[in-house]
Coordinates of C-alpha atoms in Angstrom, one line a residue:
M1 CA -175.0 -36.7 -120.5
E2 CA -178.7 -36.2 -120.0
N3 CA -179.7 -36.2 -116.3
S4 CA -176.1 -36.7 -115.3
V5 CA -175.3 -35.9 -111.7
L6 CA -171.6 -35.8 -112.5
G7 CA -172.3 -32.9 -114.9
L8 CA -173.4 -30.9 -111.8
I9 CA -170.1 -31.4 -110.0
N10 CA -167.3 -28.8 -110.7
K11 CA -166.0 -28.5 -107.1
P12 CA -166.4 -30.4 -103.8
E13 CA -169.0 -27.9 -102.5
D14 CA -171.4 -29.0 -105.2
L15 CA -171.7 -32.4 -103.4
K16 CA -173.4 -30.7 -100.4
K17 CA -176.4 -29.9 -102.6
L18 CA -177.1 -33.5 -103.5
S19 CA -179.4 -36.1 -101.9
I20 CA -178.2 -39.5 -100.9
K21 CA -180.0 -40.9 -104.0
E22 CA -178.1 -38.5 -106.2
L23 CA -174.8 -39.3 -104.5
K24 CA -175.4 -43.0 -105.2
K25 CA -176.0 -42.2 -108.9
L26 CA -172.9 -40.0 -108.9
S27 CA -170.8 -43.0 -107.7
S28 CA -172.1 -45.1 -110.5
E29 CA -171.3 -42.4 -113.1
I30 CA -167.8 -42.0 -111.7
R31 CA -167.2 -45.7 -111.7
K32 CA -168.1 -45.8 -115.4
Q33 CA -165.8 -42.9 -116.2
I34 CA -162.8 -44.4 -114.4
I35 CA -163.3 -47.7 -116.3
E36 CA -163.5 -45.9 -119.6
V37 CA -160.4 -43.8 -119.0
V38 CA -158.3 -46.7 -117.7
N39 CA -159.5 -48.8 -120.7
T40 CA -157.9 -46.1 -122.9
N41 CA -154.9 -44.9 -120.9
G42 CA -154.1 -47.7 -118.5
G43 CA -153.8 -47.0 -114.8
H44 CA -154.8 -48.2 -111.4
L45 CA -158.2 -49.7 -111.7
A46 CA -159.2 -51.9 -108.7
S47 CA -157.9 -49.6 -106.0
N48 CA -159.9 -46.6 -107.5
L49 CA -163.1 -48.5 -107.9
G50 CA -163.0 -49.5 -104.3
V51 CA -162.9 -46.0 -102.8
I52 CA -165.5 -44.1 -104.9
E53 CA -168.2 -43.9 -102.2
L54 CA -165.5 -43.3 -99.5
T55 CA -164.1 -40.3 -101.5
I56 CA -167.6 -38.9 -102.1
A57 CA -168.4 -39.1 -98.4
L58 CA -165.1 -37.4 -97.4
H59 CA -165.6 -34.5 -99.7
R60 CA -169.3 -34.2 -98.7
V61 CA -168.4 -33.9 -95.0
F62 CA -165.0 -32.2 -95.0
D63 CA -164.2 -28.8 -96.7
S64 CA -161.2 -29.2 -99.0
P65 CA -158.9 -27.4 -99.4
V66 CA -159.3 -25.9 -95.9
D67 CA -159.5 -29.4 -94.6
K68 CA -156.6 -31.5 -95.9
I69 CA -157.0 -35.0 -97.4
I70 CA -153.8 -37.0 -97.9
W71 CA -154.0 -40.2 -100.0
D72 CA -151.4 -42.8 -98.9
V73 CA -149.5 -44.1 -102.0
G74 CA -152.0 -41.9 -104.0
H75 CA -152.9 -44.4 -106.7
Q76 CA -156.5 -44.4 -105.5
C77 CA -157.0 -40.6 -106.0
Y78 CA -159.0 -40.8 -109.3
T79 CA -162.4 -40.0 -107.8
H80 CA -160.8 -37.2 -105.7
K81 CA -159.5 -35.7 -108.9
I82 CA -162.8 -35.9 -110.7
L83 CA -164.6 -34.2 -107.7
T84 CA -162.0 -31.4 -107.4
G85 CA -162.4 -29.7 -110.7
R86 CA -160.5 -32.1 -113.0
K87 CA -163.3 -34.2 -114.5
E88 CA -162.7 -32.6 -118.0
Q89 CA -158.9 -33.2 -117.7
F90 CA -159.4 -36.7 -116.4
Y91 CA -159.2 -38.1 -120.0
T92 CA -155.6 -37.0 -120.1
L93 CA -154.8 -39.2 -117.1
R94 CA -151.1 -40.4 -117.1
Q95 CA -150.5 -39.0 -120.5
A96 CA -147.7 -36.6 -121.3
G97 CA -148.9 -33.1 -120.5
G98 CA -152.0 -34.5 -118.8
I99 CA -152.9 -35.0 -115.2
S100 CA -150.9 -37.3 -113.0
G101 CA -152.2 -40.6 -111.7
F102 CA -151.0 -39.5 -108.2
P103 CA -151.8 -36.4 -106.1
K104 CA -149.7 -33.4 -107.1
T105 CA -149.7 -30.1 -105.1
A106 CA -148.6 -28.3 -108.3
E107 CA -151.7 -29.6 -110.1
S108 CA -154.4 -28.6 -107.6
E109 CA -154.9 -26.9 -104.3
H110 CA -157.0 -29.9 -103.3
D111 CA -153.9 -32.2 -103.5
S112 CA -152.5 -31.4 -100.1
F113 CA -149.4 -33.6 -100.3
D114 CA -147.4 -35.3 -103.1
T115 CA -147.5 -39.1 -102.7
G116 CA -146.4 -42.1 -104.6
H117 CA -144.7 -44.3 -102.1
A118 CA -146.6 -46.1 -99.3
S119 CA -146.9 -45.5 -95.6
T120 CA -146.2 -41.8 -95.6
S121 CA -149.7 -40.3 -95.0
V122 CA -149.9 -40.5 -91.2
S123 CA -146.5 -38.8 -90.8
A124 CA -147.2 -36.1 -93.3
G125 CA -150.7 -35.6 -91.9
L126 CA -149.5 -35.3 -88.3
G127 CA -146.8 -32.8 -89.3
M128 CA -149.3 -30.8 -91.3
L129 CA -151.9 -30.7 -88.5
T130 CA -149.3 -29.8 -85.9
G131 CA -148.0 -27.0 -88.2
L132 CA -151.5 -25.6 -88.7
K133 CA -152.2 -25.7 -84.9
M134 CA -148.9 -23.9 -84.1
Q135 CA -149.9 -21.1 -86.5
N136 CA -153.6 -21.0 -85.3
I137 CA -154.8 -21.9 -88.8
S138 CA -158.1 -23.8 -88.9
G139 CA -158.7 -27.0 -90.7
K140 CA -158.9 -30.8 -90.2
V141 CA -156.4 -33.2 -91.6
V142 CA -157.5 -36.6 -92.9
A143 CA -155.0 -39.3 -93.8
V144 CA -156.4 -42.1 -96.0
I145 CA -154.3 -45.2 -95.7
G146 CA -154.8 -48.8 -96.9
D147 CA -154.4 -51.9 -94.8
S148 CA -151.3 -52.8 -96.9
S149 CA -149.7 -49.4 -96.4
L150 CA -150.3 -49.8 -92.6
T151 CA -147.7 -52.6 -92.7
G152 CA -144.9 -50.1 -93.4
G153 CA -142.9 -49.3 -90.4
M154 CA -143.1 -45.6 -91.0
A155 CA -146.9 -45.7 -90.6
I156 CA -146.5 -47.5 -87.2
E157 CA -143.9 -44.9 -86.1
A158 CA -146.3 -42.1 -87.0
L159 CA -149.2 -43.7 -85.1
N160 CA -147.0 -44.1 -82.1
H161 CA -146.2 -40.4 -82.2
A162 CA -149.8 -39.4 -82.9
G163 CA -150.9 -41.2 -79.7
H164 CA -148.2 -39.4 -77.8
I165 CA -148.9 -35.8 -78.9
R166 CA -152.7 -36.4 -79.1
E167 CA -153.5 -34.0 -81.9
E168 CA -156.9 -34.5 -83.6
L169 CA -155.6 -36.3 -86.7
I170 CA -158.2 -38.4 -88.5
V171 CA -156.8 -41.6 -90.0
V172 CA -159.2 -43.4 -92.4
L173 CA -158.1 -47.0 -92.6
N174 CA -159.3 -48.3 -96.0
D175 CA -159.3 -52.0 -95.4
N176 CA -160.1 -54.0 -98.5
N177 CA -158.8 -57.3 -97.2
M178 CA -160.0 -57.3 -93.7
A179 CA -156.5 -57.7 -92.5
I180 CA -157.1 -55.8 -89.2
D181 CA -159.6 -57.0 -86.6
A182 CA -161.5 -59.2 -89.1
S183 CA -163.6 -60.8 -86.4
V184 CA -164.9 -57.6 -84.8
G185 CA -168.6 -58.2 -84.3
G186 CA -171.8 -56.2 -84.0
L187 CA -171.4 -55.2 -80.4
S188 CA -168.0 -53.6 -81.1
R189 CA -169.4 -51.7 -84.1
S190 CA -172.3 -50.4 -82.0
L191 CA -170.1 -49.3 -79.2
S192 CA -167.5 -47.7 -81.5
R193 CA -170.2 -45.7 -83.2
L194 CA -171.4 -44.6 -79.8
T195 CA -168.0 -43.3 -78.8
T196 CA -168.0 -41.0 -81.8
T197 CA -171.1 -39.1 -80.8
F198 CA -170.8 -35.6 -79.3
V199 CA -172.7 -36.6 -76.2
Y200 CA -170.2 -39.4 -75.3
Q201 CA -167.2 -37.3 -76.0
H202 CA -168.5 -34.3 -74.1
F203 CA -169.3 -36.6 -71.1
E204 CA -165.9 -38.3 -71.1
K205 CA -164.0 -35.0 -71.3
N206 CA -166.1 -33.2 -68.6
F207 CA -166.5 -36.1 -66.3
D208 CA -162.7 -36.6 -66.1
S209 CA -162.3 -32.9 -65.4
L210 CA -164.9 -33.0 -62.6
V211 CA -163.2 -36.0 -60.9
R212 CA -159.9 -34.2 -60.8
K213 CA -161.4 -31.3 -58.9
L214 CA -162.8 -33.5 -56.1
P215 CA -161.0 -32.7 -52.8
L216 CA -158.6 -35.1 -51.1
F217 CA -159.4 -38.1 -53.2
G218 CA -159.6 -36.4 -56.5
K219 CA -156.2 -37.6 -57.9
Y220 CA -156.7 -41.1 -56.6
I221 CA -160.2 -41.4 -58.0
D222 CA -158.8 -40.1 -61.3
K223 CA -156.3 -43.0 -61.4
F224 CA -159.1 -45.4 -60.5
I225 CA -161.4 -44.0 -63.2
A226 CA -158.6 -44.2 -65.8
R227 CA -158.0 -47.9 -64.9
A228 CA -161.7 -48.6 -64.9
K229 CA -162.1 -47.1 -68.3
K230 CA -159.3 -49.3 -69.7
G231 CA -160.9 -52.3 -68.0
V232 CA -164.3 -51.5 -69.6
K233 CA -162.7 -51.1 -73.0
A234 CA -160.9 -54.4 -72.6
V235 CA -164.2 -56.2 -71.8
F236 CA -166.3 -54.6 -74.6
F237 CA -163.7 -53.8 -77.2
K238 CA -161.4 -56.2 -78.9
K239 CA -157.9 -54.8 -78.3
N240 CA -156.1 -53.5 -81.4
I241 CA -153.0 -51.6 -82.2
F242 CA -154.7 -48.3 -82.2
S243 CA -156.1 -48.5 -78.7
E244 CA -152.7 -49.5 -77.5
F245 CA -151.3 -46.3 -79.0
G246 CA -153.9 -44.3 -77.2
I247 CA -155.9 -43.6 -80.4
E248 CA -159.7 -43.7 -80.6
Y249 CA -160.9 -46.5 -82.9
V250 CA -164.1 -46.5 -84.9
G251 CA -165.3 -49.3 -87.1
P252 CA -165.4 -51.3 -89.1
I253 CA -167.8 -49.2 -91.3
D254 CA -169.2 -50.3 -94.7
G255 CA -167.0 -48.3 -97.0
H256 CA -169.6 -48.3 -99.8
N257 CA -172.5 -47.0 -97.7
I258 CA -172.4 -43.2 -98.3
A259 CA -175.0 -42.3 -95.7
Q260 CA -173.3 -44.3 -93.0
L261 CA -169.9 -42.9 -93.9
M262 CA -171.2 -39.4 -93.8
K263 CA -172.7 -39.9 -90.3
V264 CA -169.5 -41.3 -88.9
F265 CA -167.3 -38.6 -90.4
K266 CA -169.6 -35.8 -89.1
N267 CA -169.2 -37.3 -85.6
V268 CA -165.5 -37.9 -86.0
K269 CA -164.9 -34.2 -86.8
K270 CA -165.9 -33.4 -83.2
I271 CA -163.3 -35.7 -81.5
S272 CA -160.5 -33.7 -80.0
K273 CA -157.8 -36.5 -80.2
P274 CA -156.4 -38.8 -82.8
V275 CA -158.9 -41.3 -84.3
V276 CA -158.8 -44.2 -86.7
V277 CA -161.9 -44.8 -88.8
H278 CA -161.8 -48.3 -90.0
V279 CA -163.8 -48.7 -93.3
S280 CA -164.2 -52.0 -95.2
T281 CA -164.2 -51.7 -99.0
I282 CA -164.1 -54.1 -101.9
K283 CA -161.2 -53.6 -104.2
G284 CA -162.4 -53.4 -107.8
K285 CA -166.0 -52.7 -106.7
G286 CA -168.5 -52.6 -109.6
C287 CA -166.3 -54.4 -112.1
D288 CA -166.7 -58.2 -112.0
N289 CA -163.2 -58.9 -113.4
A290 CA -161.5 -56.5 -111.0
E291 CA -163.4 -57.7 -108.0
G292 CA -162.5 -61.3 -108.9
N293 CA -158.8 -60.6 -109.4
P294 CA -157.9 -57.3 -107.8
T295 CA -154.2 -58.0 -108.0
L296 CA -154.2 -58.4 -111.8
Y297 CA -156.4 -55.3 -112.2
H298 CA -154.4 -53.2 -109.7
G299 CA -152.2 -51.5 -112.4
L300 CA -153.1 -52.0 -116.0
S301 CA -152.1 -51.2 -119.5
P302 CA -155.1 -50.4 -121.8
F303 CA -157.6 -53.3 -121.9
S304 CA -160.9 -54.3 -123.4
V305 CA -163.8 -52.8 -121.5
V306 CA -166.2 -55.0 -123.3
D307 CA -165.0 -58.3 -121.8
G308 CA -162.6 -56.9 -119.2
A309 CA -159.8 -59.0 -120.6
V310 CA -156.3 -57.7 -120.0
E311 CA -154.3 -57.6 -123.2
K312 CA -151.7 -60.4 -123.4
K313 CA -148.3 -59.4 -124.6
S314 CA -146.6 -61.6 -127.3
K315 CA -143.1 -60.7 -126.1
I316 CA -141.6 -61.4 -122.8
T317 CA -140.6 -58.8 -120.3
Y318 CA -137.4 -58.6 -118.2
T319 CA -139.5 -59.4 -115.2
E320 CA -141.1 -62.5 -116.7
F321 CA -137.9 -63.8 -118.0
F322 CA -136.1 -63.4 -114.7
S323 CA -139.0 -65.2 -113.1
T324 CA -138.6 -68.2 -115.3
I325 CA -134.9 -68.5 -114.7
L326 CA -135.1 -68.1 -111.0
V327 CA -137.7 -70.9 -110.7
D328 CA -135.5 -73.1 -112.8
R329 CA -132.4 -72.4 -110.6
A330 CA -134.4 -72.9 -107.4
Q331 CA -135.5 -76.3 -108.5
K332 CA -131.8 -77.3 -108.6
N333 CA -130.7 -75.4 -105.5
E334 CA -132.8 -75.8 -102.3
K335 CA -130.9 -73.0 -100.6
I336 CA -132.4 -70.3 -102.9
V337 CA -135.1 -68.3 -101.1
A338 CA -137.0 -65.3 -102.4
I339 CA -138.2 -62.1 -100.6
T340 CA -140.3 -59.2 -101.7
A341 CA -142.0 -56.2 -100.1
A342 CA -145.7 -56.5 -101.2
M343 CA -144.8 -56.9 -104.9
T344 CA -145.1 -60.6 -105.5
E345 CA -146.7 -60.1 -109.0
G346 CA -144.9 -57.0 -109.9
T347 CA -141.4 -58.4 -109.3
G348 CA -142.1 -61.7 -111.0
L349 CA -142.1 -63.8 -107.9
A350 CA -145.6 -65.2 -108.2
A351 CA -144.4 -68.3 -110.0
F352 CA -141.7 -68.9 -107.3
S353 CA -144.2 -68.4 -104.5
Q354 CA -146.5 -71.0 -106.0
R355 CA -143.8 -73.5 -106.7
F356 CA -141.8 -73.0 -103.4
P357 CA -144.3 -71.6 -100.9
K358 CA -142.0 -72.4 -97.9
R359 CA -139.1 -70.7 -99.5
F360 CA -140.9 -67.5 -100.4
F361 CA -141.4 -64.5 -98.1
D362 CA -143.6 -61.4 -98.7
V363 CA -142.7 -59.1 -95.8
A364 CA -145.4 -56.5 -96.8
I365 CA -144.5 -52.9 -97.4
A366 CA -141.3 -53.1 -95.4
E367 CA -138.3 -52.7 -97.7
Q368 CA -135.8 -52.1 -94.9
H369 CA -136.9 -55.3 -93.1
A370 CA -136.8 -57.2 -96.4
V371 CA -133.1 -56.5 -96.9
T372 CA -132.0 -57.1 -93.3
F373 CA -134.2 -60.2 -93.2
A374 CA -132.3 -61.4 -96.3
A375 CA -129.0 -60.6 -94.5
G376 CA -130.1 -62.9 -91.7
L377 CA -131.0 -65.7 -94.1
A378 CA -127.7 -65.3 -95.8
I379 CA -125.7 -65.5 -92.6
S380 CA -127.5 -68.7 -91.8
G381 CA -126.4 -70.3 -95.0
L382 CA -129.2 -69.7 -97.4
K383 CA -129.1 -67.8 -100.7
P384 CA -131.7 -65.0 -100.5
V385 CA -132.9 -63.2 -103.6
V386 CA -134.6 -59.9 -102.8
A387 CA -136.8 -58.5 -105.6
I388 CA -137.8 -54.8 -105.1
Y389 CA -138.5 -52.0 -107.6
S390 CA -135.6 -49.6 -108.0
T391 CA -137.6 -46.7 -106.7
F392 CA -138.5 -48.5 -103.5
M393 CA -135.0 -49.7 -102.9
Q394 CA -134.2 -46.1 -102.0
R395 CA -135.9 -46.9 -98.7
A396 CA -133.4 -49.5 -97.8
I397 CA -130.1 -47.8 -98.4
D398 CA -128.9 -48.0 -94.8
Q399 CA -129.8 -51.7 -94.7
V400 CA -127.8 -52.4 -97.8
I401 CA -124.8 -50.6 -96.4
H402 CA -125.0 -51.6 -92.7
D403 CA -126.5 -55.1 -92.8
V404 CA -125.4 -56.5 -96.1
A405 CA -122.3 -54.7 -97.5
I406 CA -120.3 -54.2 -94.4
Q407 CA -120.6 -57.9 -93.6
S408 CA -120.2 -58.8 -97.3
L409 CA -123.1 -61.2 -97.2
P410 CA -124.1 -63.1 -100.3
V411 CA -127.5 -61.4 -100.8
V412 CA -128.8 -61.0 -104.4
I413 CA -130.9 -57.9 -104.9
I414 CA -133.0 -57.6 -108.1
M415 CA -134.0 -54.0 -108.9
D416 CA -136.9 -54.1 -111.3
R417 CA -138.3 -51.0 -113.0
A418 CA -134.8 -49.5 -113.2
G419 CA -134.2 -46.5 -115.4
L420 CA -137.0 -44.4 -116.9
V421 CA -140.4 -45.8 -115.8
P422 CA -143.6 -45.1 -117.9
N423 CA -146.7 -43.2 -116.8
D424 CA -146.4 -43.2 -113.0
G425 CA -144.3 -40.0 -112.8
E426 CA -141.7 -38.6 -110.5
T427 CA -142.2 -41.0 -107.5
H428 CA -141.7 -44.2 -109.5
Q429 CA -138.5 -43.4 -111.6
G430 CA -135.7 -45.9 -111.2
I431 CA -133.0 -43.4 -112.1
F432 CA -131.1 -43.0 -108.9
D433 CA -129.9 -46.5 -108.1
I434 CA -126.6 -46.3 -109.8
S435 CA -125.6 -43.0 -108.1
I436 CA -126.7 -44.4 -104.8
F437 CA -125.4 -47.9 -104.7
R438 CA -122.3 -47.7 -106.9
S439 CA -120.4 -46.0 -104.1
I440 CA -120.9 -48.8 -101.6
P441 CA -117.9 -51.0 -100.9
N442 CA -118.1 -54.8 -101.1
I443 CA -121.0 -54.9 -103.6
E444 CA -121.1 -56.0 -107.3
F445 CA -123.6 -54.3 -109.6
L446 CA -124.6 -55.5 -113.0
S447 CA -127.1 -54.5 -115.7
P448 CA -128.3 -57.2 -118.1
F449 CA -129.4 -56.3 -121.6
D450 CA -130.7 -59.3 -123.4
Q451 CA -132.1 -62.7 -122.4
S452 CA -128.7 -64.4 -122.2
D453 CA -127.5 -61.6 -120.0
V454 CA -130.4 -62.0 -117.5
E455 CA -129.7 -65.7 -117.3
L456 CA -125.9 -65.5 -117.1
M457 CA -125.9 -62.6 -114.6
L458 CA -128.4 -64.3 -112.3
D459 CA -126.2 -67.4 -112.3
Y460 CA -123.2 -65.2 -111.6
A461 CA -125.0 -63.6 -108.7
L462 CA -126.3 -66.9 -107.2
K463 CA -122.7 -68.3 -107.2
S464 CA -121.1 -65.2 -105.7
D465 CA -120.0 -65.0 -102.1
K466 CA -120.6 -61.2 -102.1
P467 CA -123.7 -59.0 -102.3
V468 CA -124.8 -58.6 -106.0
L469 CA -127.3 -56.2 -107.4
L470 CA -129.0 -56.6 -110.8
R471 CA -131.0 -53.8 -112.4
F472 CA -133.4 -54.0 -115.4
P473 CA -136.1 -51.8 -116.9
K474 CA -139.9 -52.1 -117.2
D475 CA -139.6 -53.2 -120.8
I476 CA -139.5 -56.1 -123.3
V477 CA -136.3 -58.1 -122.9
P478 CA -134.5 -58.5 -126.3
E479 CA -133.7 -61.9 -127.5
N480 CA -130.0 -62.7 -127.6
V481 CA -128.0 -60.0 -129.3
G482 CA -124.6 -61.0 -130.6
E483 CA -122.4 -63.7 -129.1
K484 CA -123.5 -65.3 -125.8
K485 CA -120.5 -64.4 -123.6
A486 CA -119.8 -65.6 -120.1
V487 CA -119.8 -63.0 -117.4
K488 CA -116.3 -61.9 -116.4
K489 CA -115.9 -59.6 -113.4
G490 CA -115.5 -56.0 -114.5
H491 CA -115.6 -56.7 -118.2
G492 CA -118.2 -55.8 -120.8
R493 CA -118.7 -57.1 -124.3
F494 CA -118.9 -55.8 -127.9
L495 CA -122.4 -56.1 -129.4
F496 CA -121.2 -54.8 -132.8
K497 CA -117.6 -54.2 -134.1
N498 CA -116.4 -53.1 -137.5
A499 CA -113.1 -51.4 -136.8
S500 CA -114.4 -47.8 -136.8
D501 CA -113.1 -44.7 -135.1
T502 CA -116.3 -44.2 -133.1
L503 CA -117.3 -46.2 -130.1
I504 CA -120.8 -46.1 -128.5
I505 CA -121.1 -47.4 -124.9
G506 CA -124.2 -48.3 -123.0
Y507 CA -125.7 -50.7 -120.6
G508 CA -129.1 -52.3 -119.8
G509 CA -132.3 -50.8 -121.2
V510 CA -130.8 -48.0 -123.3
L511 CA -128.8 -50.4 -125.5
S512 CA -131.8 -51.2 -127.8
N513 CA -131.9 -47.5 -128.8
I514 CA -128.1 -47.4 -129.2
L515 CA -128.2 -50.4 -131.6
E516 CA -130.9 -48.8 -133.6
A517 CA -129.0 -45.5 -133.7
G518 CA -125.9 -47.4 -134.7
S519 CA -127.6 -48.8 -137.7
L520 CA -128.9 -45.4 -138.7
L521 CA -125.3 -44.0 -138.4
I522 CA -123.9 -46.7 -140.7
R523 CA -126.5 -46.0 -143.3
N524 CA -125.5 -42.4 -143.1
G525 CA -121.8 -43.0 -143.5
V526 CA -120.7 -43.1 -139.8
K527 CA -119.1 -46.4 -138.9
N528 CA -119.4 -47.3 -135.2
D529 CA -118.8 -50.0 -132.7
I530 CA -121.1 -50.7 -129.8
Y531 CA -119.9 -51.8 -126.4
D532 CA -122.1 -53.1 -123.5
L533 CA -120.5 -52.3 -120.1
R534 CA -122.5 -55.1 -118.3
F535 CA -120.9 -54.1 -115.0
I536 CA -121.7 -51.0 -113.1
K537 CA -119.4 -52.1 -110.4
P538 CA -116.6 -53.1 -110.4
L539 CA -115.2 -52.0 -113.7
D540 CA -111.8 -53.4 -114.8
E541 CA -110.3 -50.0 -115.4
K542 CA -107.2 -51.3 -117.2
H543 CA -109.4 -53.4 -119.6
L544 CA -111.8 -50.5 -120.2
C545 CA -108.9 -48.2 -121.1
E546 CA -107.6 -50.8 -123.5
V547 CA -111.0 -51.0 -125.2
I548 CA -111.4 -47.2 -125.4
S549 CA -107.8 -46.2 -126.4
G550 CA -108.2 -47.3 -130.0
Y551 CA -111.0 -44.8 -130.8
K552 CA -111.0 -41.1 -131.6
K553 CA -114.6 -40.4 -130.4
V554 CA -116.4 -42.2 -127.6
Y555 CA -120.0 -41.7 -126.5
L556 CA -121.8 -43.1 -123.5
F557 CA -125.6 -43.0 -123.1
E558 CA -127.4 -44.1 -119.8
D559 CA -130.9 -44.0 -118.5
S560 CA -129.7 -43.0 -115.0
V561 CA -129.0 -39.6 -113.6
V562 CA -125.8 -38.0 -114.8
S563 CA -124.6 -37.1 -111.4
N564 CA -122.3 -39.8 -110.1
G565 CA -123.3 -42.0 -113.0
M566 CA -121.2 -44.1 -115.3
G567 CA -120.4 -41.2 -117.7
E568 CA -118.8 -39.2 -114.9
Y569 CA -117.0 -42.3 -113.6
I570 CA -115.5 -43.3 -116.9
A571 CA -114.5 -39.7 -117.6
S572 CA -112.5 -39.8 -114.4
I573 CA -110.9 -43.1 -115.4
L574 CA -109.8 -41.7 -118.8
Y575 CA -108.4 -38.5 -117.2
T576 CA -106.5 -40.4 -114.5
N577 CA -105.0 -42.8 -117.1
K578 CA -104.3 -40.0 -119.6
I579 CA -106.3 -41.6 -122.4
N580 CA -106.5 -39.0 -125.2
V581 CA -109.9 -39.4 -126.6
D582 CA -113.0 -37.2 -127.2
F583 CA -115.4 -38.5 -124.6
Y584 CA -119.1 -37.5 -124.5
F585 CA -121.8 -38.8 -122.2
I586 CA -125.5 -38.2 -121.9
G587 CA -127.9 -39.4 -119.1
I588 CA -131.0 -38.2 -117.3
K589 CA -131.1 -34.5 -116.8
D590 CA -131.1 -32.9 -113.3
Y591 CA -134.8 -33.1 -112.8
F592 CA -137.6 -35.4 -111.7
P593 CA -139.1 -36.9 -114.9
D594 CA -142.9 -36.4 -115.1
H595 CA -145.5 -39.0 -116.3
A596 CA -145.2 -40.1 -119.9
S597 CA -144.6 -43.3 -121.9
R598 CA -141.1 -44.7 -121.7
K599 CA -140.6 -43.9 -125.4
E600 CA -141.5 -40.2 -124.7
L601 CA -139.3 -40.1 -121.6
M602 CA -136.4 -41.4 -123.6
A603 CA -136.9 -38.8 -126.3
K604 CA -137.2 -36.0 -123.8
N605 CA -133.8 -37.0 -122.3
S606 CA -132.1 -37.4 -125.8
L607 CA -131.9 -41.2 -125.2
D608 CA -134.1 -42.4 -128.1
A609 CA -132.5 -43.7 -131.3
K610 CA -133.2 -40.6 -133.3
S611 CA -131.6 -38.3 -130.7
I612 CA -128.6 -40.6 -130.3
F613 CA -128.1 -40.7 -134.1
S614 CA -128.4 -36.9 -134.4
Y615 CA -126.0 -36.2 -131.6
I616 CA -123.3 -38.5 -132.8
K617 CA -123.7 -37.5 -136.5
E618 CA -123.4 -33.8 -135.6
K619 CA -120.3 -34.4 -133.4
N620 CA -118.6 -36.6 -135.9
D621 CA -119.4 -34.3 -138.9
S622 CA -117.8 -31.4 -136.9
G623 CA -114.7 -33.6 -136.4
K624 CA -114.7 -34.7 -140.1
I625 CA -114.4 -38.4 -139.2

């Protein structure tokens, strides 16, 4: 590109050669590149457009990788990647073999910590800074956290600890919703800027030291001065959570004013205690559609950059179908309430929240609280439905065990994005829920396959007097397959049966591939029956043994980790009951799946139709069936 500023940037140090005018031009060029790549690859748009100037200012003032920058959640790291030597690779974003949409230490020395879940940056940053200090290694640590991530309990715990040990951690609060101290005025901004200057900090530090040395009255004057300083802050500064923790507070600062940001960051570098720099940004900045609807444009599939229109799918997803059924049932039952942890749109609860605002609770990024809050609702006589992504339910294991399962409370937990999840990589895979939750007493755990299953299983869960978990993938929900069959505890159903010697077992999202593979097998001379487990827990072991005992070869495929999965469980059932059958099972290998499409991830783990067909064909041919 002719006269391109971005063309001059190959590493963060190159920013230090640019004028403010050139930095502004650079932000426009980066904004254009991000929109183009997300248009092609999909990704997180609004959050990245909102932090372009902030990222430029951070890399202009701080010296990565000596200074460490940690991005909370990490989905806003696109500008960071472009500025740290990955602009040529940026077009491979979220593609198999390309760069991740999240920070990865294995990808670049400038990615100082792997992130993907919210509210972790302050804890990680404080630990990193403390470790550097203990080893006499130089370097600043900056944790960039959004106002939403700050609602997570882990972030509050870390701030409390930071105020206690008083290490010079820099926390940049990226506030794109003005959720914190929205009414802070010009006087507060002026005074907070004053407190970041070297002169003020030098005076404060040395004046305190001088007072302590005064004879006789020194220690009493010191106490008086400390109280006086608190009183002055109470008069001139609006109290906030940071000052209560003993953390210096600066802001709010215009997060799109590069010159102002640079000035503040230069001063903040000199502060010898923890400080929060509160910056105000506009999510979706520079893209009218994203600014107007940042929720819709948060995470996208490829869309039209010309008119900014998000592509509308013709087929309905599991999430959308669940949403429709839940609203219908809530109209008939006033005791149904819905809870989510900052994922109203993603979990399909937007329609419920609009239809029943008084019965809907978004508890922010606080999965632990969401589950225990639901337990309290249940014990009071309501019917709570908690909708959380499978990967984020990992955060609430103790609450499911301690607060729900032990008391056997009728809480319904909907785990969206279960199984292999496309494009977001290791941190967002929903492949551990079965291994984690199947071992918990008192719970029931189901996995719907088609639309009738979603409806019937949700009804089953809403009528149950026990905790019930439902899991489904990020995918299109198939229309009804086979006979619509009522849910019977512990029992599955045949999707296809033609009196063969080969049985293929599956559940949930992998069944579509199994059905396709089954058709391929029949066309290649291998008859097969297909059985949908439906239940993860409990399984009616006697019934399952009766189903399996009539076959010579039995295969199970699951998009969950093999360890403590359904394959291992059923193998133990067959062994215990002395069922003589060749049993094979395949699930997710012992690794963290990287970013790729769901189709590519299925193929990599031998769970696509072609792999299933080839595996069974080879085994059956060797057995001459």
